[in-house]
Coordinates of N, CA, C and O in Angstrom, one line a residue:
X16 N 0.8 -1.2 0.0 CA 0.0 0.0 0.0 C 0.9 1.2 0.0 O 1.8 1.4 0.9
X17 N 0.7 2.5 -1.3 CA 1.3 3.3 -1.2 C 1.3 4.3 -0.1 O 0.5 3.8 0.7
X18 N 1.7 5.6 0.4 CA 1.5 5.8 1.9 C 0.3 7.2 1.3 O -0.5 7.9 2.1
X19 N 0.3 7.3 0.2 CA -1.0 8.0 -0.2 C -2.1 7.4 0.3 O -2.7 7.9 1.3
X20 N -2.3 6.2 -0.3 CA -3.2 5.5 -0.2 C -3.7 4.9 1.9 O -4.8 4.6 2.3
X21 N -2.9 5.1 2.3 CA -2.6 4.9 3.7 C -3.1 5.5 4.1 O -3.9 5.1 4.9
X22 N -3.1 7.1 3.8 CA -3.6 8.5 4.2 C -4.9 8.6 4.1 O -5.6 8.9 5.1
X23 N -5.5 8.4 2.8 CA -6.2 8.2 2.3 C -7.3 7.2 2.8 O -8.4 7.3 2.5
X24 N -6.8 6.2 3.7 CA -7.8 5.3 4.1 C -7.9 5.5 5.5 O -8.8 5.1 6.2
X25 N -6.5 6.4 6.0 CA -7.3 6.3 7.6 C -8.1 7.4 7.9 O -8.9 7.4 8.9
X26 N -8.0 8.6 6.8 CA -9.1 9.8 6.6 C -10.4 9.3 6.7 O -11.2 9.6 7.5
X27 N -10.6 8.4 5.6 CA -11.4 7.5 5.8 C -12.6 6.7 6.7 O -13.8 6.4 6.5
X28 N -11.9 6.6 7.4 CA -11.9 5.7 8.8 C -12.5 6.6 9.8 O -13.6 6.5 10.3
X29 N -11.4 7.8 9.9 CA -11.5 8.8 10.4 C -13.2 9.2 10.5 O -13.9 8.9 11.5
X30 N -13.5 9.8 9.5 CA -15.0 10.0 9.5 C -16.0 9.2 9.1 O -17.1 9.7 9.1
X31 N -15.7 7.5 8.8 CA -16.5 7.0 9.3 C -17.2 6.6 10.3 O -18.4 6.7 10.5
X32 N -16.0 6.0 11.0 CA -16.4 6.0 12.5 C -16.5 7.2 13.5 O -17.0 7.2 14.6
X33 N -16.0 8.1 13.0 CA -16.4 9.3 13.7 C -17.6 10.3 13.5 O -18.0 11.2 14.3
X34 N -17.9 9.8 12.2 CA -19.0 10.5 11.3 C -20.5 11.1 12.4 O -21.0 12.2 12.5
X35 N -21.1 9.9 13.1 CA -22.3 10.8 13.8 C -21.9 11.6 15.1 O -22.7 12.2 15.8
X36 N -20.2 11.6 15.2 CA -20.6 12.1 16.9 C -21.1 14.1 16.3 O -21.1 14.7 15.3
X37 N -21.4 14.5 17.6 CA -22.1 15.7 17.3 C -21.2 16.6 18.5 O -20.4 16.0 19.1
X38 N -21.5 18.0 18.7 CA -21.2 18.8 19.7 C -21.4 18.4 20.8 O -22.6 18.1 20.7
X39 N -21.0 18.3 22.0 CA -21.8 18.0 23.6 C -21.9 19.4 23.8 O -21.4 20.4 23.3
X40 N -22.8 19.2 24.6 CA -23.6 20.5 25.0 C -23.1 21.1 25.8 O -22.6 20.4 26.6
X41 N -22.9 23.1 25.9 CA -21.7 23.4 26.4 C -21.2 23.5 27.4 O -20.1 23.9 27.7
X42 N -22.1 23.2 28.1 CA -21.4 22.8 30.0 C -20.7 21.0 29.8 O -20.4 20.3 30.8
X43 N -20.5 20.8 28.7 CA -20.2 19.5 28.8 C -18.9 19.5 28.2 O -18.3 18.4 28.1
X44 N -18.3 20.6 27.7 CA -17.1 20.8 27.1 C -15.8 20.6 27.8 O -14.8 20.1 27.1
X45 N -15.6 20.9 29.1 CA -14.4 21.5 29.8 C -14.7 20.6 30.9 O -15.8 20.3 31.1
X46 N -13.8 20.0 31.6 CA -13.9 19.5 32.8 C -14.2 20.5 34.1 O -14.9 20.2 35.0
X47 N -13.6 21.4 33.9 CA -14.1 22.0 35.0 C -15.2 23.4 35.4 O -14.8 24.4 34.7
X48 N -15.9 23.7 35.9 CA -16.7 24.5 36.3 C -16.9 25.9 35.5 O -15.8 26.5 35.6
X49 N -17.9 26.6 34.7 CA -17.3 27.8 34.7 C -16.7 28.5 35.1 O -17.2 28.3 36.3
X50 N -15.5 29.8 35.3 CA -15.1 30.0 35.7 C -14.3 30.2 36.7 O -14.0 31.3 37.3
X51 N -13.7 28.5 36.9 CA -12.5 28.2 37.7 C -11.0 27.6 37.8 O -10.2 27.4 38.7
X52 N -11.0 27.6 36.1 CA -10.3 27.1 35.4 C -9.7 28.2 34.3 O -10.7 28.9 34.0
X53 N -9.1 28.5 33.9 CA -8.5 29.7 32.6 C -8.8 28.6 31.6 O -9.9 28.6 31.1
X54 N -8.0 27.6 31.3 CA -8.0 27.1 30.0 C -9.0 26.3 29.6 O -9.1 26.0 28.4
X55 N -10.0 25.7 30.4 CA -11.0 25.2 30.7 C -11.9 26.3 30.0 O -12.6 26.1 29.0
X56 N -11.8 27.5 30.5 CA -12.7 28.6 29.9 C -12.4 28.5 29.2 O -13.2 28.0 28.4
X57 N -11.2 28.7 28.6 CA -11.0 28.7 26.7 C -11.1 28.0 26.2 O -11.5 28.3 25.1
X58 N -11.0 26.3 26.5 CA -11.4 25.4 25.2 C -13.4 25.0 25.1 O -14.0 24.2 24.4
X59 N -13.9 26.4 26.3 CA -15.4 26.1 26.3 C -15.8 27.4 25.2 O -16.8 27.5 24.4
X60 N -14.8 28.1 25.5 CA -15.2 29.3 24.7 C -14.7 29.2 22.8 O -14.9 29.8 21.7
X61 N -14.1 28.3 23.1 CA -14.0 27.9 21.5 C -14.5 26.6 21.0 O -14.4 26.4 19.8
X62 N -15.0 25.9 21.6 CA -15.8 24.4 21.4 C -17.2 24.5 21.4 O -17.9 24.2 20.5
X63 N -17.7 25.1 22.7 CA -18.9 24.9 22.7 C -19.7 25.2 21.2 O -19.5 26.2 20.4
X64 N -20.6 24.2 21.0 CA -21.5 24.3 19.8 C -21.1 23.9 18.6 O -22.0 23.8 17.7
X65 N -20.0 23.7 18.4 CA -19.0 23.6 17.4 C -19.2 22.0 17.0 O -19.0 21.1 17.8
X66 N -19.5 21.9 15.7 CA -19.5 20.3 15.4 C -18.1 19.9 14.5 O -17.8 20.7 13.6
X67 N -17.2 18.9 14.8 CA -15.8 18.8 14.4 C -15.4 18.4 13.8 O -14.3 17.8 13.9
X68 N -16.4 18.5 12.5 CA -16.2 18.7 11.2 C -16.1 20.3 10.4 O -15.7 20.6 9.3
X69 N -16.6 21.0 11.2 CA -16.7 22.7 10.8 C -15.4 23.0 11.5 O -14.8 23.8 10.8
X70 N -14.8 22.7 12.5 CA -13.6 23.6 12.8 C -12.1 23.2 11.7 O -11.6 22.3 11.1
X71 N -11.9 24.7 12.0 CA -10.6 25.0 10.8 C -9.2 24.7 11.5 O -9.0 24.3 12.7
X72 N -8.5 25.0 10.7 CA -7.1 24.7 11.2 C -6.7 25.5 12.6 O -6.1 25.0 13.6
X73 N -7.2 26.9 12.4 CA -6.8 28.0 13.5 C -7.7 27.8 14.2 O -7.6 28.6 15.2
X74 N -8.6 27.0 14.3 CA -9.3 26.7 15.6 C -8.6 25.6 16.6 O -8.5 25.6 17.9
X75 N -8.1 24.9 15.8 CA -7.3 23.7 16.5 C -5.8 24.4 16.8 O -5.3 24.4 18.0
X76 N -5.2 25.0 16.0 CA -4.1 25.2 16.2 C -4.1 26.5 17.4 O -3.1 26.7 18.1
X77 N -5.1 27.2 17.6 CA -5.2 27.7 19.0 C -5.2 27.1 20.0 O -4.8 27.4 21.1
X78 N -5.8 26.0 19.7 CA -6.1 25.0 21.3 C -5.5 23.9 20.9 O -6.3 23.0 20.5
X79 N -4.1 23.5 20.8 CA -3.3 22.6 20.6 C -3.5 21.4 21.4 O -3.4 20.2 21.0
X80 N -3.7 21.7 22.6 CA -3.8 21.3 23.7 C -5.3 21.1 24.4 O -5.2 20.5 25.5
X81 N -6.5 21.3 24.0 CA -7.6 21.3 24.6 C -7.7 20.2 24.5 O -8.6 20.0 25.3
X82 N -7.4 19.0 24.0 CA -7.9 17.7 24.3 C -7.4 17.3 26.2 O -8.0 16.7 27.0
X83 N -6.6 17.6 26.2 CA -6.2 17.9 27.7 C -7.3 18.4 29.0 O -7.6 17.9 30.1
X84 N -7.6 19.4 28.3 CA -8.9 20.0 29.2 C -10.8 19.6 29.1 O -11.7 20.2 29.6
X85 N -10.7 18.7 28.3 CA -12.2 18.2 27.8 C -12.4 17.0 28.3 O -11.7 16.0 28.5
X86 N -14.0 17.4 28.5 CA -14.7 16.2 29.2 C -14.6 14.8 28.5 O -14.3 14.8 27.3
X87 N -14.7 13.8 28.9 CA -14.4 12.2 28.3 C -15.7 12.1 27.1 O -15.7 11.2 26.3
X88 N -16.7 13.1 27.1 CA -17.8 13.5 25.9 C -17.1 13.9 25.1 O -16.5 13.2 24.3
X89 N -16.9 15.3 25.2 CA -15.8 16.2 24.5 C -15.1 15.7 23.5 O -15.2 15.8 22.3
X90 N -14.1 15.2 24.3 CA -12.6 14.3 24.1 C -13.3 13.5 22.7 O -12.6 13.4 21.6
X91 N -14.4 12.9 22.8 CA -14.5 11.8 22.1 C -15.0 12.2 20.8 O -14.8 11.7 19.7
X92 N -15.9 13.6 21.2 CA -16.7 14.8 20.1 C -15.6 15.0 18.8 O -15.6 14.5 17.7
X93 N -14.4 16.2 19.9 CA -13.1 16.7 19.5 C -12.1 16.0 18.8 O -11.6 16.3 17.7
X94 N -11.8 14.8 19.5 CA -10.5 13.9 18.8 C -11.1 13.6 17.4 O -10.0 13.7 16.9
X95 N -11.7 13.3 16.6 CA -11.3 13.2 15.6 C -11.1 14.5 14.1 O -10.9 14.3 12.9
X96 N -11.2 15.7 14.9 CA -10.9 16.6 14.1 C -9.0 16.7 14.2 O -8.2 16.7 13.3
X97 N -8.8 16.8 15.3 CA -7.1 16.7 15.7 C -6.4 15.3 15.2 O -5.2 15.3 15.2
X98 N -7.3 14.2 14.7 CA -6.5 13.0 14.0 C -6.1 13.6 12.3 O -5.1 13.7 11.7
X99 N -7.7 14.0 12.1 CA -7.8 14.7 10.5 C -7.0 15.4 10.5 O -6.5 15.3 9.3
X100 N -6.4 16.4 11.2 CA -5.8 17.4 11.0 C -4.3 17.1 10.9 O -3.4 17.6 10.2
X101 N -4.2 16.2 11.7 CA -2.8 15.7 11.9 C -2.6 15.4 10.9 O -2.1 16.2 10.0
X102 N -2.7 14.2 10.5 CA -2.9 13.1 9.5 C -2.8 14.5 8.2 O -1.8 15.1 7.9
X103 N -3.8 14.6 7.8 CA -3.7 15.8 6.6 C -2.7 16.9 6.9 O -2.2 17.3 5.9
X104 N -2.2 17.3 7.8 CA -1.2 18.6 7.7 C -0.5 18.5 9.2 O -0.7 19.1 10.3
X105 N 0.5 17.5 8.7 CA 1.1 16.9 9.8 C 2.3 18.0 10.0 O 2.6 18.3 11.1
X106 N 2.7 18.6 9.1 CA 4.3 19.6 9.6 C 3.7 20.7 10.0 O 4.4 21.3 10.9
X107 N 2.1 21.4 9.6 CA 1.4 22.5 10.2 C 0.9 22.2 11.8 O 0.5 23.1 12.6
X108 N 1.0 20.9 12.1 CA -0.1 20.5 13.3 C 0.9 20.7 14.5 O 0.6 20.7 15.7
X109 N 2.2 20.7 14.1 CA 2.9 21.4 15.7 C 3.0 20.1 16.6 O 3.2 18.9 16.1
X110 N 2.7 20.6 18.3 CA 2.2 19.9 18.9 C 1.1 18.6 19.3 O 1.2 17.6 20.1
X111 N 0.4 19.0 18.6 CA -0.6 18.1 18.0 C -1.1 16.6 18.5 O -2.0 16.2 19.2
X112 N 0.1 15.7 17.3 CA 0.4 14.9 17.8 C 0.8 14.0 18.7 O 0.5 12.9 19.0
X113 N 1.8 14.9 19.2 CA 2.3 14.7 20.9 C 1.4 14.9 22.1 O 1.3 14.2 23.1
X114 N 0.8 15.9 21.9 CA -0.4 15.9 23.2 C -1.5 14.5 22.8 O -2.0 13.9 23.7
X115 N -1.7 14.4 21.3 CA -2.4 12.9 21.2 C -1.7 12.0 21.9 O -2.2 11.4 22.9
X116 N -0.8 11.6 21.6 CA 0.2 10.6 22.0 C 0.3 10.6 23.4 O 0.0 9.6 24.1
X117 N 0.7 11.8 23.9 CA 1.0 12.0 25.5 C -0.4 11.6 26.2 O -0.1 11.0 27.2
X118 N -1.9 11.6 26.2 CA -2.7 11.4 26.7 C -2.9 9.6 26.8 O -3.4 8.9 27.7
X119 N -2.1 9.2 25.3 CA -2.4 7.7 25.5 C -0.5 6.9 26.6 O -0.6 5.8 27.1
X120 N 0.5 7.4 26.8 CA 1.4 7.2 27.7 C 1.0 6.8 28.6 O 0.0 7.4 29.0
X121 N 1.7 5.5 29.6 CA 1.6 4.9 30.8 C 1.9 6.2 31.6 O 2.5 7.2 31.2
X122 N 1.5 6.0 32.9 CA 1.5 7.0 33.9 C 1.6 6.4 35.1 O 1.1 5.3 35.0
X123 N 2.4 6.7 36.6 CA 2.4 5.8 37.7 C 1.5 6.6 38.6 O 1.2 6.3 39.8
X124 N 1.0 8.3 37.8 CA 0.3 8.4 38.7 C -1.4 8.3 38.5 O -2.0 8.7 37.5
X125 N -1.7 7.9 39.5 CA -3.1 7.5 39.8 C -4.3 8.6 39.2 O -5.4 8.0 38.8
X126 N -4.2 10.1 39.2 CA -4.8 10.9 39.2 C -5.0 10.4 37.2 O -6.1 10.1 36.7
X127 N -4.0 10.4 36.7 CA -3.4 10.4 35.1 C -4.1 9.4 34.9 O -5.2 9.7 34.3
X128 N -4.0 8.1 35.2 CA -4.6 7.0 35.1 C -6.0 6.8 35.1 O -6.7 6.0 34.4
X129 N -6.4 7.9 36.1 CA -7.9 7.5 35.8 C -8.8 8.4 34.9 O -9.9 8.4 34.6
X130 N -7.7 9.3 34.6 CA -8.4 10.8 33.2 C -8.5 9.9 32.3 O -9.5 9.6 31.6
X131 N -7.5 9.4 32.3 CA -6.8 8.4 30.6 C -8.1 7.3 30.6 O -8.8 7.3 29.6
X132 N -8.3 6.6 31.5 CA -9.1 5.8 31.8 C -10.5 6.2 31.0 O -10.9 5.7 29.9
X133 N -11.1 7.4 32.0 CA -12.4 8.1 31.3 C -12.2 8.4 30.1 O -13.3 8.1 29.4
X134 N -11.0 8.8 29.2 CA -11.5 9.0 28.3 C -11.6 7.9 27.1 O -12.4 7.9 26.2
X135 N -10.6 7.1 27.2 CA -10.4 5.9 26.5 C -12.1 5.2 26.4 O -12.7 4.8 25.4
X136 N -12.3 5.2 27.6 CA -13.3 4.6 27.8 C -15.2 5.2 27.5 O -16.1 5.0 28.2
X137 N -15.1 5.8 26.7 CA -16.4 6.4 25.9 C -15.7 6.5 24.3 O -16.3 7.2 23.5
X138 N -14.5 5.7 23.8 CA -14.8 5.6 22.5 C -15.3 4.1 22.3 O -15.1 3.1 23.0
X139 N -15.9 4.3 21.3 CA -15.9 3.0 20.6 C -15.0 2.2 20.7 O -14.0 2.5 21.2
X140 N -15.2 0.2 20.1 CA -14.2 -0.3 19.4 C -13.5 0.3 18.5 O -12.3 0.4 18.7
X141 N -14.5 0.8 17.0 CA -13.9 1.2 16.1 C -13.3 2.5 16.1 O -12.4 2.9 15.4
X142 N -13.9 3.4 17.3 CA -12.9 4.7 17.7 C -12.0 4.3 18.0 O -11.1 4.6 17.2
X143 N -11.3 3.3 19.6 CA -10.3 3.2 19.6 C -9.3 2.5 18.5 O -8.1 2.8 18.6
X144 N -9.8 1.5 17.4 CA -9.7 1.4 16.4 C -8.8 1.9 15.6 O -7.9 1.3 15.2
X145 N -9.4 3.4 15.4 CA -9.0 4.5 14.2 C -7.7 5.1 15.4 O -7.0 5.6 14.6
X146 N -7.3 5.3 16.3 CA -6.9 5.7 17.5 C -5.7 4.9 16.9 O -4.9 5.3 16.1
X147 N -5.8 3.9 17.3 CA -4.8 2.9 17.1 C -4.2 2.8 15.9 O -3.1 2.3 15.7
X148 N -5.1 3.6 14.7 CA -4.2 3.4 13.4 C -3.7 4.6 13.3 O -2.9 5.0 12.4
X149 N -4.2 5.2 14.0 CA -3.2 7.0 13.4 C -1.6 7.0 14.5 O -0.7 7.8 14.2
X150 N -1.7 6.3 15.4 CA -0.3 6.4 15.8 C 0.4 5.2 15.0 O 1.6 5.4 14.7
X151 N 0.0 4.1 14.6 CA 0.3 3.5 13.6 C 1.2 4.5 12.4 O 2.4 4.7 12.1
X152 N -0.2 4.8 11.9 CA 0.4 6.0 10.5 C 1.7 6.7 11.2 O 2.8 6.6 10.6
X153 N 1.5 7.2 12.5 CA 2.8 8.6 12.5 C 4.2 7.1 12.7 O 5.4 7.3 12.6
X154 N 3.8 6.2 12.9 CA 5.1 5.3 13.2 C 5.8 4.8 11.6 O 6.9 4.3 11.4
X155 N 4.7 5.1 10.8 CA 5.0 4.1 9.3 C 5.3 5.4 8.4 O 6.0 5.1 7.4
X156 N 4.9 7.1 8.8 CA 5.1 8.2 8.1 C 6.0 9.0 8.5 O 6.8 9.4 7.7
X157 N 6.1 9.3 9.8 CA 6.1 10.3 10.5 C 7.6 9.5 11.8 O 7.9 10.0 12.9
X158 N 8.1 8.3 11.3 CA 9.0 7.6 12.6 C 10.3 8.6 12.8 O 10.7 8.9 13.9
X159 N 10.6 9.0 12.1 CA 12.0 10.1 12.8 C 11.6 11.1 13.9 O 12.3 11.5 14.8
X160 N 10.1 11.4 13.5 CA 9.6 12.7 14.6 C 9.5 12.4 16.3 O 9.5 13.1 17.3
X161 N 9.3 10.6 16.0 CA 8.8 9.9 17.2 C 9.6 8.7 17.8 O 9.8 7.6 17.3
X162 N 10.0 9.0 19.2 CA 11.1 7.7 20.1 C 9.8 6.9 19.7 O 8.6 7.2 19.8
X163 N 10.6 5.6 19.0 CA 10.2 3.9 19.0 C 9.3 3.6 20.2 O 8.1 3.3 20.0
X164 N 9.9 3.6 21.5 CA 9.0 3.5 22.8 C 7.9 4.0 22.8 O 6.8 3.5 22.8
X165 N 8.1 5.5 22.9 CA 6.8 6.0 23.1 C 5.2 5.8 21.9 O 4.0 6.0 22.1
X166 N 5.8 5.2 20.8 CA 5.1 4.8 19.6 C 4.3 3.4 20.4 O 3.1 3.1 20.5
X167 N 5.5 2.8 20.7 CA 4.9 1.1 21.3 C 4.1 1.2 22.4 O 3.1 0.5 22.7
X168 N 4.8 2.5 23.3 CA 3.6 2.4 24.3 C 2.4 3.1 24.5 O 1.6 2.6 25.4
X169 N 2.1 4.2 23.7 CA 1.1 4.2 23.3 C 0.0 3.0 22.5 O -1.1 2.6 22.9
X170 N 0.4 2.9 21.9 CA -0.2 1.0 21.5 C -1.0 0.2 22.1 O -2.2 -0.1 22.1
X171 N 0.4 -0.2 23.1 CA 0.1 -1.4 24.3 C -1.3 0.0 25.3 O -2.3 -0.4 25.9
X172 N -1.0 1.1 25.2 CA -2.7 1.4 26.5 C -3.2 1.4 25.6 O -4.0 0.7 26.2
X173 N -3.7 1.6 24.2 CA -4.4 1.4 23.7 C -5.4 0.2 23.7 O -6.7 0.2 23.8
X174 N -4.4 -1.0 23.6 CA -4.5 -2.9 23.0 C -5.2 -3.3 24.6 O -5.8 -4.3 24.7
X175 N -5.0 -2.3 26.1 CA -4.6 -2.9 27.0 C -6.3 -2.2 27.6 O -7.0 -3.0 28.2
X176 N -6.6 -0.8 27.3 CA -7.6 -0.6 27.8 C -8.8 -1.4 27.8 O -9.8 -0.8 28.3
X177 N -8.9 -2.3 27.5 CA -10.7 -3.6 27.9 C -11.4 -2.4 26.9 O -12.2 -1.7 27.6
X178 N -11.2 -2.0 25.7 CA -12.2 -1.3 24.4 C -12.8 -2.1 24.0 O -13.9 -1.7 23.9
X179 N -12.7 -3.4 23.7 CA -13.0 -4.9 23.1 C -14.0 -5.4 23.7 O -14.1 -5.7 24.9
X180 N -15.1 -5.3 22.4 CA -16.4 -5.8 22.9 C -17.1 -4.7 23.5 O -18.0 -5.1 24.3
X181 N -17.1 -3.4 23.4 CA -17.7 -2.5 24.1 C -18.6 -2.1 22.3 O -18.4 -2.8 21.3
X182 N -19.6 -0.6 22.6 CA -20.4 -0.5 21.6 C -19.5 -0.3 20.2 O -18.3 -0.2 20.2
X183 N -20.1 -0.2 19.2 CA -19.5 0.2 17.6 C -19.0 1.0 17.4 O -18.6 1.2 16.2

């Protein structure tokens, strides 16, 4: 398979399985409270209502980082505009895919573990799925940008989170 074609199919993917999710509603955006949080405020004030197929590059590339601060709804809403984006305009996307990646990293601490946990745990099979093949992609496109480990271990919490057999 050419790595066009690669691209091309996990775009694919991308909005198949991601195809009905919709906006969560906007107290459902931010983990934390209105105004008790700064960045929480910001990724409410630029998400809320927003379906994640209409957001543009400069919407993402402002909030590089808002998958960080979003509810395990959110997260689930959000992520597949930041795979698309990656995947499509990987030397524009910065940080990007590192904060994707860094959310899926082992952690010994407990607090990390159970965010990662929540959120893993409201995608799909086929979400985690498509999850699994875009750090795939950055390992088969993108391997100079990324230590080998951190590629595998992302993976293994992927393979390891109990996604299997949960809904479509």
């Amino acid at each position: 398979m050419t790595e066009i074609n690669s691209m091309e199919l996990l775009l694919g993917r991308i909005n198949d399985v991601f195809g009905k999710e919709t906006a969560p509603p906007a107290d459902d955006v931010a983990y934390a409270p209105q105004g008790t949080h700064m960045e929480c405020d910001d990724v409410r004030r630029a998400f809320a209502g927003k379906d994640w197929r209409s957001l543009r590059a400069d919407d993402l590339l402002q909030n590089k980082e808002a998958l960080d601060f979003m509810t395990p709804r959110a997260f689930r809403s959000y992520l597949p505009a930041y795979l698309r984006f990656s995947v499509e305009h990987f030397t524009e996307s910065d940080v990007i895919p590192d904060t994707i990646l860094g959310i899926l990293l082992p952690t010994n601490d407990e607090q990390l573990k159970k965010w990662r946990k929540e959120r893993l745990d409201v995608l799909s099979t086929g979400q985690a799925s498509v999850l699994r093949a875009f750090v795939e992609f950055l390992r088969e496109r993108h391997r100079s940008e990324f230590d080998e480990e951190t590629l595998s271990a992302a993976i293994a919490e992927i393979d390891s989170a109990g996604i299997q057999g949960r809904r479509s």
